[in-house]
Short mmCIF file of C-alpha atoms in Angstrom, two decimals:
data_model
loop_
_atom_site.label_atom_id
_atom_site.label_comp_id
_atom_site.label_asym_id
_atom_site.label_seq_id
_atom_site.Cartn_x
_atom_site.Cartn_y
_atom_site.Cartn_z
CA MET B 1 -30.20 -8.09 -4.08
CA PRO B 2 -27.86 -11.62 -4.04
CA VAL B 3 -26.89 -12.73 -0.67
CA THR B 4 -23.99 -15.07 -0.39
CA GLU B 5 -22.20 -16.64 2.73
CA VAL B 6 -18.76 -16.35 3.09
CA GLU B 7 -16.94 -17.97 5.98
CA GLY B 8 -20.14 -18.18 8.06
CA ARG B 9 -20.74 -14.43 7.19
CA ARG B 10 -23.88 -13.34 5.08
CA LEU B 11 -23.12 -10.56 2.60
CA LYS B 12 -25.79 -8.58 0.38
CA LEU B 13 -23.80 -8.15 -2.90
CA SER B 14 -25.34 -5.31 -5.25
CA ASN B 15 -24.77 -4.07 -8.79
CA LEU B 16 -22.19 -6.72 -9.63
CA ASP B 17 -22.56 -5.91 -13.67
CA LYS B 18 -21.99 -2.15 -12.83
CA VAL B 19 -18.94 -1.22 -15.19
CA LEU B 20 -16.12 0.65 -12.78
CA TRP B 21 -13.31 0.64 -15.39
CA PRO B 22 -15.18 1.49 -18.70
CA GLU B 23 -11.77 1.87 -20.66
CA HIS B 24 -11.54 -2.00 -19.94
CA GLY B 25 -15.07 -2.94 -19.11
CA PHE B 26 -14.09 -4.15 -15.82
CA THR B 27 -17.03 -4.54 -13.34
CA LYS B 28 -17.78 -4.40 -9.77
CA GLY B 29 -18.35 -8.24 -9.98
CA GLU B 30 -14.98 -8.62 -11.60
CA ALA B 31 -13.39 -6.70 -8.69
CA LEU B 32 -15.11 -8.57 -5.97
CA HIS B 33 -14.11 -12.29 -7.74
CA TYR B 34 -10.41 -11.04 -8.01
CA TYR B 35 -10.31 -10.07 -4.36
CA ALA B 36 -11.92 -13.22 -3.63
CA GLN B 37 -9.05 -15.10 -5.58
CA VAL B 38 -6.35 -12.72 -4.10
CA ALA B 39 -7.31 -12.56 -0.57
CA ASP B 40 -4.83 -15.23 0.87
CA VAL B 41 -1.56 -13.25 0.11
CA LEU B 42 -3.49 -9.77 0.31
CA LEU B 43 -4.98 -10.09 3.99
CA PRO B 44 -1.60 -10.75 5.60
CA HIS B 45 -0.38 -7.42 4.57
CA VAL B 46 -3.24 -5.57 5.60
CA HIS B 47 -3.97 -7.64 8.91
CA ASP B 48 -4.01 -5.90 12.28
CA ARG B 49 -3.79 -2.23 10.17
CA ALA B 50 -6.17 0.77 10.18
CA VAL B 51 -7.29 0.66 6.66
CA SER B 52 -8.26 4.02 5.15
CA PHE B 53 -10.46 3.43 1.99
CA LEU B 54 -10.28 5.11 -1.75
CA ARG B 55 -14.09 4.82 -2.47
CA PHE B 56 -15.21 5.17 -6.21
CA PRO B 57 -18.93 3.95 -6.52
CA ASP B 58 -19.78 5.25 -9.87
CA GLY B 59 -16.52 4.38 -11.36
CA VAL B 60 -13.04 5.87 -12.09
CA ASP B 61 -14.37 8.41 -13.84
CA GLY B 62 -16.87 9.51 -11.34
CA GLU B 63 -16.55 11.09 -7.69
CA ARG B 64 -14.06 9.41 -5.64
CA PHE B 65 -13.32 9.96 -1.83
CA PHE B 66 -11.09 8.75 1.03
CA ALA B 67 -13.10 7.22 3.72
CA LYS B 68 -11.24 6.70 7.07
CA ASN B 69 -14.34 6.01 9.39
CA ALA B 70 -16.28 2.85 9.25
CA PRO B 71 -19.47 3.89 7.13
CA ALA B 72 -23.00 3.62 8.71
CA GLY B 73 -24.63 0.39 8.76
CA THR B 74 -20.84 -1.60 9.22
CA PRO B 75 -21.87 -5.22 10.07
CA GLU B 76 -21.08 -5.73 13.96
CA TRP B 77 -18.78 -8.74 13.02
CA VAL B 78 -16.18 -6.12 11.45
CA ARG B 79 -13.47 -5.43 13.40
CA VAL B 80 -13.09 -1.51 14.03
CA ALA B 81 -10.10 0.58 15.65
CA ASP B 82 -10.83 3.82 17.24
CA VAL B 83 -7.65 5.44 16.43
CA GLU B 84 -6.64 8.54 18.84
CA LEU B 85 -4.79 11.14 17.02
CA THR B 86 -3.77 14.47 18.58
CA ARG B 87 -7.00 16.54 18.28
CA SER B 88 -9.44 13.73 17.09
CA THR B 89 -10.56 9.77 16.91
CA VAL B 90 -10.79 8.18 13.72
CA HIS B 91 -12.85 4.80 13.27
CA HIS B 92 -10.97 2.83 11.28
CA VAL B 93 -11.96 -0.90 9.59
CA LEU B 94 -9.82 -3.60 10.15
CA VAL B 95 -9.62 -5.77 7.11
CA GLN B 96 -8.94 -8.96 9.20
CA ASP B 97 -10.62 -11.62 6.74
CA LEU B 98 -12.26 -12.43 3.34
CA PRO B 99 -15.95 -11.35 4.34
CA THR B 100 -14.45 -7.89 5.58
CA LEU B 101 -12.53 -7.51 2.36
CA LEU B 102 -15.66 -8.38 0.17
CA TRP B 103 -18.16 -6.13 2.21
CA ALA B 104 -15.48 -3.35 1.79
CA ALA B 105 -15.47 -4.06 -2.20
CA ASN B 106 -19.00 -4.55 -2.56
CA LEU B 107 -19.00 -0.67 -1.24
CA ALA B 108 -16.49 0.34 -3.92
CA ALA B 109 -14.05 0.63 -0.96
CA LEU B 110 -11.56 -0.68 -3.88
CA GLU B 111 -8.21 1.11 -2.88
CA LEU B 112 -7.25 -0.28 0.51
CA HIS B 113 -4.45 2.19 2.07
CA VAL B 114 -2.50 1.19 5.50
CA PRO B 115 0.16 2.95 7.66
CA GLN B 116 3.30 1.30 8.55
CA TRP B 117 2.53 0.44 11.95
CA LYS B 118 -0.49 -2.08 13.30
CA ALA B 119 -2.99 -1.06 15.72
CA LEU B 120 -3.59 -4.74 16.84
CA ASP B 121 -0.39 -6.83 17.05
CA GLY B 122 -2.67 -9.72 16.49
CA ARG B 123 -5.09 -9.26 19.95
CA ALA B 124 -8.03 -10.87 20.09
CA GLY B 125 -11.17 -9.82 21.76
CA LYS B 126 -14.12 -7.45 20.97
CA ALA B 127 -14.69 -6.15 17.28
CA LYS B 128 -13.92 -2.62 18.43
CA VAL B 129 -10.75 -1.70 20.18
CA ARG B 130 -9.11 1.54 21.30
CA VAL B 131 -5.34 2.53 20.33
CA ARG B 132 -3.23 5.79 20.58
CA ALA B 133 -1.51 6.60 17.25
CA ASP B 134 1.28 8.18 18.97
CA GLU B 135 2.20 4.80 20.82
CA ARG B 136 2.04 2.39 18.11
CA PRO B 137 5.54 1.44 16.73
CA ALA B 138 6.57 1.01 13.43
CA ASP B 139 7.28 -2.16 11.99
CA ARG B 140 8.54 -1.27 8.26
CA ILE B 141 9.90 1.94 6.24
CA VAL B 142 8.11 2.47 2.99
CA PHE B 143 9.95 4.68 -0.10
CA ASP B 144 7.76 5.75 -2.83
CA LEU B 145 9.40 6.43 -5.81
CA ASP B 146 7.41 8.93 -8.18
CA PRO B 147 8.94 9.95 -11.46
CA GLY B 148 8.54 13.55 -12.65
CA PRO B 149 7.56 13.44 -16.49
CA PRO B 150 9.03 12.81 -18.64
CA ALA B 151 10.61 10.29 -16.23
CA THR B 152 8.84 7.06 -16.23
CA VAL B 153 8.77 3.61 -13.83
CA VAL B 154 12.02 2.99 -15.54
CA GLU B 155 13.71 5.53 -13.93
CA CYS B 156 12.30 4.84 -10.62
CA CYS B 157 13.96 1.33 -11.22
CA ARG B 158 17.25 2.78 -11.73
CA ALA B 159 16.58 4.86 -8.63
CA ALA B 160 15.28 1.79 -7.03
CA LEU B 161 18.62 -0.03 -7.44
CA LEU B 162 20.46 2.93 -5.73
CA VAL B 163 18.03 2.86 -2.79
CA ARG B 164 18.52 -0.43 -2.17
CA GLU B 165 22.50 -0.38 -2.59
CA ALA B 166 22.17 2.31 0.18
CA LEU B 167 20.10 0.26 2.48
CA ARG B 168 22.31 -2.55 2.14
CA ALA B 169 25.20 -0.54 3.29
CA ASP B 170 23.10 0.13 6.26
CA GLY B 171 22.83 -3.57 7.02
CA LEU B 172 18.80 -3.35 5.83
CA ASP B 173 17.06 -4.88 2.60
CA ALA B 174 14.18 -3.73 0.62
CA TRP B 175 11.27 -5.69 -1.47
CA PRO B 176 9.86 -3.94 -4.30
CA LYS B 177 6.26 -3.07 -5.77
CA THR B 178 4.59 -1.31 -8.44
CA SER B 179 2.31 1.56 -6.95
CA GLY B 180 -0.23 0.56 -9.57
CA SER B 181 0.35 3.74 -10.77
CA LYS B 182 3.12 5.52 -12.52
CA GLY B 183 6.20 4.46 -9.69
CA LEU B 184 7.23 2.01 -7.15
CA HIS B 185 7.23 0.95 -3.69
CA LEU B 186 10.03 0.07 -1.67
CA TYR B 187 9.53 -1.97 1.85
CA VAL B 188 11.77 -2.56 4.67
CA PRO B 189 10.53 -4.58 7.50
CA LEU B 190 11.76 -3.63 11.04
CA ALA B 191 11.89 -4.67 14.59
CA PRO B 192 9.37 -2.26 16.17
CA ALA B 193 10.84 1.34 16.20
CA SER B 194 9.26 4.80 16.49
CA ALA B 195 7.71 6.34 13.71
CA ASP B 196 9.37 9.47 14.32
CA ALA B 197 12.93 7.52 14.11
CA THR B 198 11.95 5.74 10.71
CA SER B 199 10.95 8.78 9.47
CA ALA B 200 14.04 10.64 10.21
CA TYR B 201 16.05 7.72 8.84
CA ALA B 202 14.09 7.68 5.56
CA LYS B 203 14.47 11.15 4.66
CA ALA B 204 18.23 11.17 5.86
CA LEU B 205 18.70 8.32 3.29
CA ALA B 206 16.99 10.05 0.51
CA ARG B 207 18.46 13.31 1.16
CA ARG B 208 22.30 11.11 0.93
CA LEU B 209 20.89 9.95 -2.40
CA GLU B 210 20.02 13.11 -3.64
CA GLU B 211 23.61 14.73 -2.83
CA GLU B 212 25.32 11.48 -4.54
CA HIS B 213 22.74 11.36 -7.72
CA PRO B 214 21.47 15.06 -8.12
CA LYS B 215 20.52 14.11 -11.62
CA LEU B 216 18.22 11.23 -11.02
CA ILE B 217 16.86 11.63 -7.37
CA LEU B 218 15.09 13.91 -5.68
CA HIS B 219 13.87 13.86 -1.58
CA ARG B 220 12.42 17.48 -1.55
CA MET B 221 8.82 17.82 -2.16
CA ALA B 222 8.62 20.96 -4.32
CA ARG B 223 6.74 19.93 -7.51
CA LYS B 224 8.71 22.41 -9.64
CA LEU B 225 11.96 20.56 -8.82
CA ARG B 226 10.54 16.94 -10.06
CA PRO B 227 10.68 17.19 -13.69
CA ARG B 228 12.89 14.50 -15.13
CA LYS B 229 13.68 12.99 -11.64
CA VAL B 230 12.42 10.52 -9.19
CA PHE B 231 11.28 11.70 -6.33
CA VAL B 232 11.86 9.45 -3.33
CA ASP B 233 8.94 10.21 -0.77
CA TRP B 234 10.16 9.24 2.37
CA SER B 235 7.23 11.30 4.35
CA GLN B 236 4.93 8.12 4.04
CA ASN B 237 6.61 7.00 7.30
CA SER B 238 4.77 9.50 9.15
CA ARG B 239 2.38 7.69 11.51
CA ALA B 240 -0.64 9.96 9.97
CA LYS B 241 0.26 8.80 6.35
CA THR B 242 -0.64 5.34 4.45
CA THR B 243 0.33 3.27 1.36
CA VAL B 244 -1.76 1.50 -0.94
CA ALA B 245 -1.38 -2.22 0.30
CA PRO B 246 0.10 -4.94 -2.05
CA TYR B 247 -2.48 -6.69 -4.70
CA VAL B 248 -4.91 -3.77 -4.40
CA LEU B 249 -6.81 -2.30 -7.45
CA ARG B 250 -6.08 1.02 -8.45
CA ALA B 251 -8.71 3.74 -9.57
CA LYS B 252 -6.81 4.34 -12.83
CA ALA B 253 -8.43 4.04 -16.47
CA ARG B 254 -7.39 0.40 -16.31
CA PRO B 255 -7.66 -1.71 -13.57
CA THR B 256 -4.20 -1.96 -13.10
CA VAL B 257 -3.01 -3.72 -9.63
CA SER B 258 0.00 -2.73 -6.85
CA THR B 259 1.78 -5.73 -8.05
CA PRO B 260 4.94 -7.35 -6.13
CA LEU B 261 8.22 -7.59 -7.97
CA THR B 262 11.43 -9.65 -8.20
CA TRP B 263 14.81 -7.09 -7.92
CA ASP B 264 15.62 -8.89 -11.21
CA GLU B 265 12.31 -7.48 -12.92
CA VAL B 266 13.39 -3.99 -11.58
CA GLU B 267 17.02 -4.11 -13.04
CA ALA B 268 15.87 -5.38 -16.20
CA CYS B 269 12.82 -3.12 -17.04
CA ALA B 270 13.27 -1.27 -20.09
CA ASP B 271 9.82 0.05 -21.04
CA PRO B 272 6.98 0.96 -18.53
CA ASP B 273 4.57 -1.13 -20.10
CA GLU B 274 7.07 -4.21 -18.57
CA LEU B 275 5.62 -3.42 -15.22
CA VAL B 276 2.20 -2.59 -15.62
CA PHE B 277 -0.10 -5.90 -14.51
CA LEU B 278 -3.65 -6.25 -14.86
CA PRO B 279 -6.07 -8.91 -12.27
CA GLY B 280 -5.11 -11.73 -14.81
CA ASP B 281 -1.64 -10.91 -14.81
CA VAL B 282 -1.39 -10.68 -10.95
CA LEU B 283 -3.35 -14.19 -10.39
CA GLU B 284 -0.67 -15.68 -12.99
CA ARG B 285 2.16 -14.28 -11.00
CA ILE B 286 1.12 -15.63 -7.58
CA GLY B 287 0.72 -19.21 -9.41
CA THR B 288 4.44 -19.03 -10.40
CA HIS B 289 6.07 -16.87 -7.63
CA GLY B 290 3.52 -17.29 -4.55
CA ASP B 291 3.76 -13.85 -2.77
CA LEU B 292 6.92 -12.00 -3.63
CA LEU B 293 6.49 -10.08 -0.40
CA GLU B 294 6.22 -12.83 2.13
CA SER B 295 9.64 -11.91 3.54
CA LEU B 296 8.05 -8.50 4.86
CA LEU B 297 5.99 -10.72 7.31
CA THR B 298 8.75 -13.06 8.66
CA GLU B 299 12.02 -10.68 8.24
CA HIS B 300 12.87 -7.63 10.90
CA PHE B 301 15.78 -5.60 10.64
CA ASP B 302 17.00 -3.47 13.35
CA LEU B 303 16.72 0.64 12.15
CA PRO B 304 20.44 1.82 12.05
CA ASP B 305 21.77 4.03 14.97
CA MET B 306 21.78 7.46 13.49
CA THR B 307 23.53 9.06 16.69
CA ASP B 308 26.86 7.86 15.75
#
């Protein structure tokens, strides 16, 4: 089993030639290489957040499962947050650095999903910390735009422009990325606010957009209502929910990536294939644009007051 040293941490890597995406011939080793190359822009978006993994050790055609608790044998240098929920405690990994990212990828924990709140707020100290989820403020809103067939990401782009227009009317702005699957994600960076308040605002905005654009937008979750419309999923702002992080590989037929976009790309999209990005595409985009979501780390909008 190959052993390598990454930033002073020894990692045992296994089955690097194993094909995890058969349609594309993309291997586990290529996935690790991609994450090593993209780490500088990925890590700031997961730093201090309680990560849930989607693992698929036998590839995208095999069994897959979500893993919230740090697995047995987790190295002592991997930071873990003991997150207290209403009825249980979950031992989430914190992906704080490149060694942790590659350690997780070596376990085929290749999808990283994170909540809209931070567990640490940059606190240093022991590898393991304990926090209460209901005490952690949200620091962003996310809207997950999901197309109901035959609608595609093209219709999601139309809906995204309407969401952004509504947000700007409320003094906010949003940054887009592909989900790496069928739809789009829109992020709004916030000054700290309660998860209940952010979820209520997101739901109210989605409901308002459905009332104004009923042929395109849906805020209700019932699947029977979704054909030909874009479901603006506001529910991922619940403190218990997570969203796939930027730059993360997806467990789809091809190794697609959840990829940051420009608003010009959203506005110009006329074909779903225009917004499908593989690892090589993403690395080229980073070389050209840098991190298109960098503003999420520096901008902070105040949540509108809904009591008026």
